[in-house]
Coordinates of C-alpha atoms in Angstrom, one line a residue:
Chain A
M1 CA -164.2 -129.7 3.7
I2 CA -165.7 -130.8 7.0
E3 CA -168.7 -133.0 6.6
V4 CA -170.4 -134.4 9.7
S5 CA -173.4 -136.6 9.3
H6 CA -175.5 -138.3 12.0
L7 CA -172.6 -138.2 14.4
T8 CA -173.5 -139.8 17.7
K9 CA -171.4 -140.3 20.8
I10 CA -172.5 -142.4 23.7
Y11 CA -170.5 -142.8 26.9
G12 CA -170.7 -145.6 29.4
N13 CA -171.7 -149.2 29.0
D14 CA -175.0 -150.9 28.3
S15 CA -176.4 -150.4 31.8
V16 CA -175.4 -146.7 32.3
K17 CA -175.6 -144.8 29.0
T18 CA -175.0 -141.1 28.5
V19 CA -175.8 -139.8 25.1
A20 CA -173.5 -136.8 24.7
L21 CA -174.1 -136.2 21.0
K22 CA -177.2 -137.2 19.2
D23 CA -177.4 -137.5 15.4
V24 CA -175.5 -134.3 14.6
S25 CA -175.0 -133.3 11.0
F26 CA -173.5 -130.1 9.5
E27 CA -170.9 -129.0 6.9
I28 CA -168.1 -126.4 7.1
K29 CA -166.5 -125.1 4.0
K30 CA -162.9 -124.2 3.5
G31 CA -162.2 -120.7 4.7
E32 CA -165.2 -120.5 7.0
F33 CA -165.1 -119.1 10.6
V34 CA -167.6 -121.0 12.6
A35 CA -168.5 -120.8 16.3
I36 CA -169.9 -123.9 18.1
M37 CA -172.0 -122.6 21.0
G38 CA -173.9 -124.1 23.8
P39 CA -174.2 -124.1 27.6
S40 CA -172.2 -126.7 29.6
G41 CA -173.5 -130.2 29.1
S42 CA -174.7 -129.3 25.6
G43 CA -172.2 -131.7 24.1
K44 CA -169.9 -129.0 22.6
S45 CA -166.8 -130.5 24.3
T46 CA -167.7 -133.9 22.9
L47 CA -168.2 -132.4 19.5
M48 CA -164.9 -130.6 19.8
H49 CA -163.1 -133.9 20.7
L50 CA -164.6 -135.6 17.7
L51 CA -163.8 -132.7 15.3
G52 CA -160.3 -132.6 16.7
A53 CA -159.8 -136.3 16.1
L54 CA -159.1 -136.7 19.8
D55 CA -161.8 -139.3 20.1
I56 CA -163.9 -141.6 17.8
A57 CA -167.7 -141.5 17.4
S58 CA -170.1 -144.2 18.4
S59 CA -171.9 -143.9 15.1
G60 CA -172.2 -141.6 12.1
S61 CA -169.4 -140.2 9.9
Y62 CA -167.0 -137.3 10.0
F63 CA -165.2 -136.5 6.7
L64 CA -162.2 -134.2 7.0
D65 CA -160.7 -133.4 3.5
E66 CA -162.7 -136.3 2.0
K67 CA -161.3 -138.8 4.6
D68 CA -163.6 -140.5 7.1
V69 CA -161.9 -140.0 10.5
S70 CA -164.7 -141.1 12.7
Q71 CA -163.4 -144.6 13.1
L72 CA -159.6 -144.6 13.1
T73 CA -157.0 -146.2 15.3
D74 CA -155.0 -144.2 17.9
D75 CA -152.0 -143.8 15.7
E76 CA -154.0 -142.9 12.7
L77 CA -155.8 -140.2 14.7
S78 CA -152.4 -138.9 15.9
E79 CA -151.4 -138.5 12.3
I80 CA -154.6 -136.7 11.4
R81 CA -154.2 -134.3 14.4
N82 CA -150.6 -133.7 13.5
K83 CA -151.2 -132.9 9.8
K84 CA -154.7 -131.4 9.6
I85 CA -155.7 -129.9 12.9
G86 CA -154.2 -127.0 14.9
F87 CA -155.4 -126.8 18.5
V88 CA -155.7 -123.8 20.7
F89 CA -156.8 -124.7 24.2
Q90 CA -158.4 -122.7 27.0
V91 CA -155.6 -123.6 29.4
F92 CA -152.9 -123.0 26.8
N93 CA -151.1 -126.4 27.2
L94 CA -147.6 -125.3 26.5
L95 CA -144.7 -127.4 27.7
P96 CA -143.7 -125.3 30.8
R97 CA -140.0 -126.0 30.5
A98 CA -139.6 -125.4 26.8
T99 CA -139.0 -122.1 25.1
A100 CA -141.6 -120.6 22.8
L101 CA -139.6 -121.7 19.8
K102 CA -139.4 -125.3 21.0
N103 CA -143.1 -125.4 21.9
V104 CA -144.1 -124.2 18.4
S105 CA -141.8 -126.6 16.6
L106 CA -143.0 -129.6 18.6
P107 CA -145.8 -130.7 16.1
L108 CA -143.2 -130.5 13.3
A109 CA -140.9 -132.8 15.2
Y110 CA -143.7 -135.4 15.3
A111 CA -144.3 -134.8 11.6
G112 CA -140.7 -135.8 11.0
V113 CA -139.5 -132.4 9.8
N114 CA -135.7 -131.9 10.2
K115 CA -134.4 -129.6 12.8
R116 CA -133.3 -126.7 10.6
E117 CA -136.7 -126.6 8.8
R118 CA -138.5 -126.9 12.1
I119 CA -136.8 -123.8 13.5
K120 CA -137.3 -121.9 10.3
R121 CA -141.0 -122.6 10.2
A122 CA -141.5 -122.1 14.0
K123 CA -139.8 -118.6 13.8
K124 CA -142.0 -117.7 10.9
A125 CA -145.1 -118.7 12.8
L126 CA -144.0 -116.8 15.9
I127 CA -143.3 -113.7 13.8
S128 CA -146.8 -113.9 12.3
V129 CA -148.4 -113.8 15.7
G130 CA -146.2 -110.8 16.7
L131 CA -143.8 -112.6 19.0
A132 CA -140.6 -112.0 17.0
D133 CA -138.7 -111.0 20.2
K134 CA -139.9 -113.9 22.4
F135 CA -138.3 -116.9 20.7
E136 CA -136.3 -118.0 23.7
N137 CA -138.8 -117.1 26.4
R138 CA -140.4 -119.9 28.5
P139 CA -144.1 -119.7 29.3
N140 CA -143.4 -118.4 32.8
Q141 CA -141.7 -115.4 31.2
L142 CA -144.7 -114.6 29.0
S143 CA -148.1 -112.9 29.7
G144 CA -151.3 -114.8 29.3
G145 CA -152.0 -113.2 26.0
E146 CA -148.5 -113.9 24.8
I147 CA -148.8 -117.6 25.9
Q148 CA -152.0 -117.9 23.9
R149 CA -150.4 -116.4 20.9
V150 CA -147.5 -118.9 21.2
A151 CA -150.3 -121.6 21.2
I152 CA -151.8 -120.1 18.1
A153 CA -148.4 -120.1 16.4
R154 CA -148.1 -123.8 17.3
A155 CA -151.5 -124.4 15.8
L156 CA -150.5 -122.6 12.6
V157 CA -147.0 -124.1 12.1
T158 CA -148.1 -127.3 10.4
N159 CA -150.3 -125.4 8.1
P160 CA -153.4 -127.4 9.1
S161 CA -156.7 -127.7 7.3
V162 CA -158.6 -126.4 10.3
I163 CA -157.7 -124.5 13.5
L164 CA -159.8 -125.7 16.4
A165 CA -160.0 -123.2 19.3
D166 CA -161.6 -124.4 22.6
E167 CA -162.6 -121.3 24.7
P168 CA -159.4 -119.6 23.6
T169 CA -160.1 -116.5 25.7
G170 CA -161.4 -118.3 28.7
N171 CA -158.3 -117.7 30.9
L172 CA -157.5 -114.2 29.6
D173 CA -158.5 -110.7 30.6
T174 CA -160.8 -108.8 28.2
K175 CA -158.0 -106.8 26.6
S176 CA -155.8 -109.8 25.7
G177 CA -158.8 -111.8 24.9
D178 CA -159.8 -109.3 22.3
E179 CA -156.3 -109.3 20.9
V180 CA -156.3 -113.0 20.6
M181 CA -159.7 -113.0 18.9
K182 CA -158.5 -110.3 16.5
L183 CA -155.5 -112.5 15.7
I184 CA -157.8 -115.4 15.0
E185 CA -160.0 -113.2 12.8
D186 CA -156.9 -112.1 10.9
L187 CA -155.9 -115.8 10.3
N188 CA -159.4 -116.4 8.9
K189 CA -159.0 -113.4 6.6
K190 CA -155.8 -115.0 5.3
G191 CA -157.7 -118.1 4.4
H192 CA -157.5 -120.4 7.4
T193 CA -160.6 -122.4 8.4
I194 CA -161.5 -121.7 12.0
I195 CA -163.8 -123.4 14.5
V196 CA -164.2 -121.8 17.9
V197 CA -165.9 -123.6 20.7
T198 CA -167.3 -121.2 23.3
H199 CA -170.2 -120.4 25.6
D200 CA -169.5 -116.7 25.3
P201 CA -171.7 -114.8 22.8
E202 CA -169.1 -111.9 22.6
I203 CA -166.6 -114.4 21.3
A204 CA -169.1 -116.0 19.0
K205 CA -169.7 -112.6 17.4
Y206 CA -166.3 -112.8 15.6
A207 CA -167.5 -115.9 13.8
K208 CA -169.5 -115.7 10.5
R209 CA -171.7 -118.6 11.4
I210 CA -172.8 -120.1 14.6
I211 CA -173.7 -123.8 15.3
N212 CA -175.9 -123.9 18.5
L213 CA -175.9 -127.1 20.5
K214 CA -178.4 -128.1 23.2
D215 CA -178.6 -131.5 24.9
G216 CA -176.4 -133.0 22.3
E217 CA -178.4 -131.8 19.3
V218 CA -177.9 -129.0 16.8
V219 CA -180.5 -126.2 17.3
V220 CA -179.9 -123.4 14.8
G221 CA -177.4 -123.0 12.1
G222 CA -177.0 -126.6 10.9
F223 CA -178.6 -128.2 8.0
Chain B
M1 CA -141.5 -135.5 3.7
G2 CA -141.0 -139.0 5.1
R3 CA -141.9 -139.7 8.6
W4 CA -138.9 -140.8 10.7
W5 CA -139.4 -144.0 12.8
W6 CA -138.0 -142.0 15.6
V7 CA -139.0 -138.4 16.1
D8 CA -135.6 -137.0 16.5
F9 CA -132.8 -138.5 18.6
E10 CA -131.5 -135.2 19.8
E11 CA -135.1 -134.0 20.7
T12 CA -135.9 -137.2 22.5
F13 CA -132.6 -137.2 24.4
S14 CA -132.8 -133.6 25.5
T15 CA -136.4 -134.0 26.6
S16 CA -135.5 -137.0 28.7
F17 CA -132.5 -135.3 30.2
E18 CA -134.7 -132.3 31.1
A19 CA -137.2 -134.5 32.8
L20 CA -134.5 -136.3 34.8
T21 CA -132.8 -133.2 36.0
L22 CA -136.1 -131.8 37.2
N23 CA -136.2 -133.9 40.3
K24 CA -132.5 -134.7 41.0
T25 CA -132.9 -136.3 44.4
R26 CA -135.4 -138.7 43.1
T27 CA -133.3 -139.5 40.0
V28 CA -130.2 -140.2 42.2
L29 CA -132.2 -142.4 44.5
A30 CA -133.7 -144.3 41.6
V31 CA -130.3 -145.0 40.2
L32 CA -128.8 -146.0 43.5
G33 CA -130.0 -149.6 43.3
I34 CA -128.4 -150.1 39.9
V35 CA -125.2 -148.5 41.1
V36 CA -124.9 -150.8 44.0
G37 CA -125.8 -153.9 42.0
I38 CA -123.3 -153.2 39.2
A39 CA -120.6 -152.2 41.7
A40 CA -121.1 -155.5 43.5
V41 CA -121.0 -157.5 40.3
I42 CA -117.8 -155.7 39.1
A43 CA -116.1 -155.9 42.5
L44 CA -116.9 -159.6 43.0
M45 CA -115.9 -160.6 39.4
T46 CA -112.7 -158.7 39.6
L47 CA -111.9 -160.3 43.0
G48 CA -112.8 -163.7 41.7
K49 CA -110.5 -163.3 38.7
G50 CA -107.8 -162.0 40.9
S51 CA -107.8 -164.8 43.3
Q52 CA -108.0 -167.3 40.5
K53 CA -104.8 -165.8 39.1
A54 CA -103.2 -165.7 42.5
V55 CA -103.9 -169.4 43.0
A56 CA -102.7 -170.2 39.6
S57 CA -99.5 -168.2 39.9
Q58 CA -98.7 -169.6 43.3
I59 CA -99.2 -173.2 42.1
E60 CA -97.2 -172.3 39.0
S61 CA -94.4 -170.9 41.2
L62 CA -93.9 -174.3 42.7
G63 CA -92.5 -175.5 39.4
S64 CA -94.0 -176.1 36.0
N65 CA -92.5 -179.5 35.4
L66 CA -93.7 -180.8 38.8
L67 CA -95.7 -184.0 39.2
T68 CA -97.2 -184.9 42.6
V69 CA -97.9 -188.5 43.6
M70 CA -100.7 -188.7 46.1
P71 CA -101.6 -191.7 48.1
G72 CA -105.1 -193.2 47.8
A73 CA -107.1 -194.7 45.0
Q74 CA -107.9 -193.0 41.8
M75 CA -111.4 -191.5 41.7
A76 CA -112.9 -194.8 40.6
E77 CA -116.7 -194.7 40.4
G78 CA -116.7 -191.7 42.8
I79 CA -115.4 -193.8 45.8
R80 CA -112.2 -192.7 47.4
G81 CA -110.5 -194.0 50.5
Q82 CA -110.5 -192.0 53.7
V83 CA -107.7 -189.4 54.2
G84 CA -106.4 -191.3 57.2
S85 CA -106.2 -194.5 55.4
M86 CA -104.0 -193.2 52.7
T87 CA -100.9 -194.9 53.9
T88 CA -99.7 -196.4 50.6
L89 CA -96.7 -194.3 49.8
T90 CA -93.4 -194.7 51.6
Y91 CA -89.9 -193.2 51.8
E92 CA -88.7 -196.5 50.2
D93 CA -91.0 -195.8 47.1
A94 CA -89.3 -192.4 46.7
K95 CA -85.8 -193.9 47.0
A96 CA -86.7 -196.7 44.6
I97 CA -87.9 -194.2 42.0
T98 CA -84.7 -192.2 42.4
N99 CA -82.6 -195.3 42.0
S100 CA -84.5 -197.0 39.2
S101 CA -82.6 -197.3 35.9
R102 CA -85.8 -197.7 33.9
I103 CA -87.1 -194.2 34.9
T104 CA -85.2 -191.8 32.6
S105 CA -87.4 -188.8 32.4
V106 CA -87.3 -187.8 36.1
E107 CA -84.7 -185.4 37.3
A108 CA -85.4 -185.3 41.0
V109 CA -87.6 -187.0 43.6
S110 CA -88.7 -186.1 47.1
A111 CA -91.1 -187.6 49.5
E112 CA -92.8 -185.3 52.0
L113 CA -94.7 -185.6 55.2
D114 CA -96.6 -182.5 56.2
R115 CA -98.2 -181.6 59.6
R116 CA -98.9 -178.5 61.6
A117 CA -97.0 -178.3 64.8
Q118 CA -96.3 -175.9 67.7
V119 CA -92.9 -174.4 67.4
V120 CA -91.1 -172.6 70.2
A121 CA -87.9 -170.5 70.3
G122 CA -87.1 -168.9 73.6
R123 CA -90.2 -167.1 74.7
N124 CA -91.8 -166.9 71.2
N125 CA -93.9 -169.6 69.7
T126 CA -95.9 -170.1 66.6
N127 CA -98.1 -172.7 65.0
T128 CA -96.9 -173.5 61.5
R129 CA -96.5 -176.2 58.8
V130 CA -93.6 -178.6 59.5
T131 CA -92.7 -180.5 56.4
G132 CA -90.4 -183.5 56.3
V133 CA -88.5 -183.5 53.0
M134 CA -85.7 -185.1 51.1
A135 CA -82.6 -183.3 49.9
P136 CA -83.9 -182.8 46.2
Y137 CA -87.0 -181.0 47.5
A138 CA -85.2 -177.6 47.2
Q139 CA -84.4 -178.3 43.6
I140 CA -87.9 -179.5 42.7
R141 CA -89.7 -176.6 44.4
K142 CA -87.1 -174.0 43.3
I143 CA -86.3 -173.0 46.9
E144 CA -83.4 -170.6 47.3
M145 CA -81.5 -170.0 50.5
E146 CA -81.3 -166.7 52.1
S147 CA -78.6 -168.0 54.5
G148 CA -77.2 -171.4 55.6
N149 CA -77.9 -174.7 53.8
F150 CA -80.9 -176.8 53.0
I151 CA -81.5 -180.4 54.3
S152 CA -78.9 -182.8 53.0
Q153 CA -78.9 -186.6 52.4
N154 CA -76.6 -186.9 55.4
D155 CA -79.2 -185.3 57.6
L156 CA -81.7 -187.8 56.3
D157 CA -79.4 -190.8 56.8
S158 CA -78.6 -189.7 60.4
Q159 CA -82.2 -188.5 61.2
A160 CA -80.5 -185.2 62.2
K161 CA -82.6 -182.7 64.3
V162 CA -82.0 -179.8 62.0
A163 CA -84.5 -177.4 60.5
V164 CA -84.7 -174.9 57.6
L165 CA -87.0 -172.0 58.4
G166 CA -89.2 -169.9 56.0
P167 CA -88.8 -166.2 56.4
Q168 CA -92.3 -165.8 58.0
V169 CA -91.3 -168.2 60.7
V170 CA -88.1 -166.3 61.4
T171 CA -90.2 -163.2 61.8
D172 CA -92.6 -165.0 64.2
L173 CA -89.9 -166.7 66.3
F174 CA -87.1 -164.2 66.2
S175 CA -87.4 -160.9 64.4
E176 CA -87.9 -159.9 60.8
G177 CA -84.9 -160.6 58.7
A178 CA -82.9 -162.0 61.7
D179 CA -80.1 -164.5 60.9
A180 CA -81.5 -167.5 62.7
V181 CA -78.8 -169.9 61.5
G182 CA -77.3 -171.6 64.5
E183 CA -80.3 -170.8 66.8
S184 CA -82.2 -173.6 68.6
I185 CA -85.9 -174.2 68.3
R186 CA -88.3 -176.7 69.7
I187 CA -90.8 -178.6 67.5
N188 CA -93.3 -180.7 69.5
K189 CA -90.8 -180.3 72.4
L190 CA -87.9 -181.7 70.4
A191 CA -84.9 -179.5 70.1
F192 CA -83.8 -178.6 66.5
R193 CA -80.8 -176.6 65.3
V194 CA -81.5 -174.1 62.6
I195 CA -79.2 -174.7 59.6
G196 CA -80.8 -172.4 57.0
V197 CA -83.4 -169.8 56.1
T198 CA -85.1 -169.7 52.7
K199 CA -85.7 -166.7 50.5
A200 CA -89.2 -165.2 50.5
K201 CA -91.5 -166.6 47.8
G202 CA -94.8 -165.0 48.7
G203 CA -98.2 -166.5 48.8
T204 CA -100.8 -166.6 51.5
G205 CA -102.7 -169.2 53.5
F206 CA -102.5 -172.7 52.3
F207 CA -100.1 -171.9 49.6
S208 CA -97.6 -170.0 51.7
Q209 CA -94.1 -171.0 51.0
D210 CA -92.8 -168.6 53.7
D211 CA -94.7 -169.8 56.8
I212 CA -93.1 -173.2 56.8
I213 CA -90.3 -175.3 58.5
F214 CA -88.4 -178.0 56.6
I215 CA -86.9 -180.9 58.5
P216 CA -85.4 -184.2 57.2
L217 CA -88.1 -186.6 56.2
T218 CA -86.7 -189.4 58.3
T219 CA -86.6 -187.2 61.4
A220 CA -90.2 -186.2 60.8
Q221 CA -91.4 -189.8 60.4
K222 CA -89.5 -191.5 63.2
Q223 CA -89.0 -188.7 65.8
V224 CA -91.6 -186.0 65.4
F225 CA -94.8 -187.5 64.0
G226 CA -94.3 -191.2 64.4
Q227 CA -95.5 -192.2 60.9
D228 CA -94.1 -194.8 58.5
Y229 CA -95.8 -193.5 55.4
V230 CA -95.3 -190.2 53.5
G231 CA -98.0 -187.6 52.5
S232 CA -96.9 -187.3 48.9
I233 CA -94.0 -187.7 46.5
S234 CA -92.9 -184.8 44.4
L235 CA -91.2 -185.4 41.0
A236 CA -89.5 -183.0 38.7
A237 CA -89.5 -184.1 35.1
K238 CA -86.3 -183.3 33.2
T239 CA -88.2 -181.0 30.8
E240 CA -91.8 -179.9 30.5
K241 CA -92.1 -182.1 27.3
L242 CA -91.2 -185.2 29.3
M243 CA -94.1 -184.7 31.7
D244 CA -96.3 -187.3 30.2
Q245 CA -93.5 -189.8 29.9
A246 CA -92.6 -189.2 33.5
R247 CA -96.2 -189.7 34.6
N248 CA -96.3 -193.1 32.7
E249 CA -92.9 -194.3 33.9
V250 CA -93.5 -193.5 37.5
G251 CA -97.1 -194.8 37.4
Y252 CA -96.2 -198.2 36.0
F253 CA -93.1 -198.4 38.2
L254 CA -95.2 -197.9 41.3
L255 CA -97.9 -200.2 40.1
A256 CA -95.3 -203.0 39.8
R257 CA -93.8 -202.1 43.1
H258 CA -97.2 -202.2 44.8
K259 CA -98.0 -205.5 42.9
I260 CA -101.1 -204.1 41.3
S261 CA -101.9 -205.3 37.7
D262 CA -105.0 -203.2 36.9
P263 CA -104.2 -199.5 36.6
A264 CA -107.8 -198.7 37.6
Q265 CA -107.0 -200.2 41.0
A266 CA -104.0 -198.0 41.7
D267 CA -103.5 -197.0 45.3
F268 CA -102.0 -193.6 44.3
S269 CA -102.7 -190.9 41.8
I270 CA -100.3 -188.6 39.9
S271 CA -101.3 -185.1 39.1
S272 CA -99.5 -182.2 37.4
Q273 CA -99.6 -178.6 38.4
E274 CA -102.0 -177.9 35.6
D275 CA -104.5 -180.5 37.0
I276 CA -104.4 -178.8 40.4
I277 CA -104.7 -175.3 38.8
S278 CA -107.8 -176.4 36.9
T279 CA -109.4 -177.9 40.0
M280 CA -108.7 -174.7 42.0
T281 CA -109.9 -172.5 39.1
Q282 CA -113.1 -174.5 39.0
V283 CA -113.6 -174.0 42.7
T284 CA -113.0 -170.3 42.6
S285 CA -115.2 -169.8 39.5
T286 CA -118.1 -171.6 41.1
F287 CA -117.7 -169.3 44.1
T288 CA -117.5 -166.3 41.9
A289 CA -120.6 -167.3 40.0
L290 CA -122.4 -167.8 43.2
L291 CA -121.5 -164.4 44.5
S292 CA -122.3 -162.7 41.2
G293 CA -125.7 -164.4 41.3
I294 CA -126.4 -162.7 44.6
A295 CA -125.2 -159.4 43.2
A296 CA -127.5 -160.0 40.2
I297 CA -130.5 -160.1 42.6
S298 CA -129.6 -156.7 43.8
L299 CA -129.6 -155.6 40.2
L300 CA -133.1 -157.0 39.9
V301 CA -134.2 -155.0 42.9
G302 CA -132.6 -151.9 41.3
G303 CA -134.6 -152.5 38.2
I304 CA -137.8 -152.7 40.1
G305 CA -136.8 -149.3 41.7
I306 CA -136.4 -147.9 38.2
M307 CA -139.8 -149.2 37.2
N308 CA -141.4 -147.6 40.2
I309 CA -139.9 -144.2 39.5
M310 CA -140.9 -144.4 35.9
L311 CA -144.5 -145.2 36.8
V312 CA -144.6 -142.2 39.1
S313 CA -143.1 -140.1 36.4
V314 CA -145.8 -141.2 33.9
I315 CA -148.6 -140.3 36.2
E316 CA -147.0 -136.9 37.0
R317 CA -146.7 -136.1 33.3
T318 CA -150.1 -137.3 32.2
R319 CA -150.9 -133.8 31.0
E320 CA -147.6 -133.5 29.0
I321 CA -148.2 -136.9 27.4
G322 CA -151.8 -135.9 26.5
L323 CA -150.6 -132.7 24.9
R324 CA -147.9 -134.5 23.0
K325 CA -150.4 -137.0 21.7
A326 CA -152.8 -134.2 20.8
L327 CA -150.0 -132.6 18.8
G328 CA -149.4 -135.8 16.8
A329 CA -147.1 -138.0 18.9
K330 CA -147.7 -141.7 18.1
K331 CA -147.5 -144.5 20.6
K332 CA -144.0 -145.4 19.5
D333 CA -142.9 -141.8 20.0
I334 CA -144.1 -141.8 23.6
I335 CA -142.7 -145.3 24.3
L336 CA -139.3 -144.2 22.9
Q337 CA -139.4 -141.1 25.0
F338 CA -139.9 -143.0 28.2
L339 CA -137.6 -145.8 27.3
T340 CA -134.9 -143.3 26.5
E341 CA -135.4 -141.9 30.0
S342 CA -135.1 -145.2 31.8
V343 CA -132.1 -146.3 29.7
I344 CA -130.4 -143.0 30.5
L345 CA -131.1 -143.7 34.2
T346 CA -129.8 -147.3 34.2
A347 CA -126.9 -146.6 31.9
A348 CA -125.7 -143.8 34.1
G349 CA -126.2 -146.1 37.1
G350 CA -124.2 -148.8 35.3
L351 CA -121.4 -146.3 34.6
L352 CA -121.3 -145.2 38.2
G353 CA -121.5 -148.8 39.3
V354 CA -118.5 -149.7 37.1
I355 CA -116.5 -146.9 38.6
F356 CA -117.4 -147.7 42.2
G357 CA -117.0 -151.4 41.6
T358 CA -113.5 -150.8 40.3
L359 CA -112.6 -148.6 43.2
I360 CA -114.0 -151.2 45.7
S361 CA -112.1 -154.1 44.0
L362 CA -108.9 -152.1 44.0
F363 CA -109.3 -151.6 47.7
L364 CA -110.2 -155.2 48.4
V365 CA -107.4 -156.8 46.4
R366 CA -105.0 -154.8 48.5
M367 CA -106.6 -156.0 51.6
I368 CA -106.5 -159.7 50.7
S369 CA -103.3 -159.3 48.6
V370 CA -104.4 -160.9 45.3
P371 CA -103.5 -159.3 42.0
W372 CA -106.0 -156.9 40.4
V373 CA -107.1 -158.3 37.0
F374 CA -108.7 -156.1 34.5
S375 CA -111.4 -158.1 32.7
S376 CA -113.1 -156.0 29.9
P377 CA -115.8 -158.6 29.3
S378 CA -117.2 -158.1 32.8
Y379 CA -117.3 -154.3 32.2
F380 CA -119.1 -154.6 29.0
L381 CA -121.4 -157.2 30.5
A382 CA -122.2 -155.0 33.5
F383 CA -122.8 -151.9 31.3
G384 CA -124.9 -153.9 28.8
V385 CA -126.9 -155.5 31.6
S386 CA -127.8 -152.1 33.1
A387 CA -129.0 -150.8 29.7
V388 CA -131.1 -153.9 29.2
I389 CA -132.6 -153.4 32.7
G390 CA -133.6 -149.9 31.6
I391 CA -135.4 -151.4 28.6
V392 CA -137.0 -154.3 30.4
F393 CA -138.2 -152.4 33.5
G394 CA -138.9 -149.1 31.6
F395 CA -141.1 -150.8 29.1
Y396 CA -144.2 -151.3 31.2
P397 CA -144.3 -147.6 32.3
A398 CA -143.6 -146.5 28.8
Y399 CA -146.3 -148.7 27.3
K400 CA -148.7 -147.4 29.9
A401 CA -147.9 -143.8 29.0
S402 CA -148.3 -144.5 25.3
N403 CA -151.8 -145.8 25.8
L404 CA -153.0 -142.6 27.6
S405 CA -155.9 -141.0 25.7
P406 CA -155.1 -137.4 24.7
I407 CA -158.4 -136.2 26.2
E408 CA -157.8 -137.7 29.6
G409 CA -154.3 -136.3 29.4
L410 CA -155.4 -132.8 28.7
R411 CA -158.1 -132.9 31.3
Y412 CA -155.7 -134.2 34.0
E413 CA -155.0 -131.6 36.7

């Protein structure tokens, strides 16, 4: 379902070049739970940006559901992100002034779903992460673990092809971190494809396969 | 499911509203420029329309079938004689028009000579318009008497030193509403007996029909001002329909009397009240346009203020914009989001401006006593302009926001 081949990302101009990702190739099948690991500077953030359709590659190809998304325009990337990718960020990234329900329904608004349907689906997603009683709470009325669960509900609500979690427990205490990882594990058991980007081996243990990055190259676990 | 061209109006609108209410002081300050600009435009346009109407109605009140013969050449090739050299019309001209059997369309004729003079009564004095007139003047100008009588033909024939006062002069020289008939006044040191007081007609400044003294034309010419000519001749046509005929009859009669064969060389001009109104209207609308132009500049400055605030807002919300883009917002979604915000700002400013402008104009028309004229086009214009300003000056910040990369947005602290 995800097919990355010879993916390379170079930052900077001709005089100052930084190769962030060098000729990376791997495949992730539907329903897999993969961790992308590596120390800082290993290129895992760059890889996550490319997998998340937040950025385009310098060369190589990235097929997501049989569609090459390595070289698309801004608006085309927006649409891919909206329909096929669910993000869970380390720093949560919820709209601070909006309720949980509104935060979760935001991707649906950009997908053009009507309001009644949006609310219905957002409620369903919040219930599935165990926040049935927090629909109208704003982020400042929620705990860290709850906020990250709202973010997971938001990632789920569009029923994406892949859920991309970037250090999802990085800002959480151990207990709520475990809860969040269990929730992600549950989602994988229900059939969702999950990619977790992390430097923490404890987190990577939840995954069924690990892709190790070092200096922009895949070390173990690729093809 | 089809993708809407616009995310969701309600969603966009409520988000904009939230963003604007977050920093209320800044929002109010941003809008202030627009409020002042629109208020100024509305106040000035209303005032301009009001004074136009005031001028028109004052001229109209002098009589709608009135023609005025003025001395001096027609405006031939842009050259016109000096004011002081306009000595082409005389009392005899007026009498000849009155007595001519060929002129059938004219009902009444009066020649006038008009100067400002110092007038004294007892210990009071005033500077006012002293107008030498003929007896039919009252009929032509629709002057009604409060008390006493108007100037008669006898007064003209005998060069009587009698005067008819306007109510404002009575107030200035005696007291408001006093019966001045029989009193004595001095005009340029000559003693006059007051024989009548006219009813108030209203009007201010140049057009005042109340701050005026009427004396017999012959007295004015021979004894007060020492002039042989007259300032103008007023004619009342029998009906409004006969205006053109009257203009022609009198025109050719005077040409013949002045022994001029080519009408283009005429040493006088005849104008109707409508001609004068259109000239005055032109003057006031030029003036209004000028003032509105100045007000428009303040709108421009207001627009720049909006742009400034929107740019700051874009930078502050870099993170939010990045997140929205990461979640699937396209450029047009972001552009519309920010444009909605700036249009809400300027439209609200426009609305407040219209309200303040109306209040200011209501206050000003009272101060300078012109009628308050409601002109819906200027309201729609002002409101429309403020919305357009929101789009024009909001576009650059919105465009800038839409081009933010989601990665940079999410990284921004």
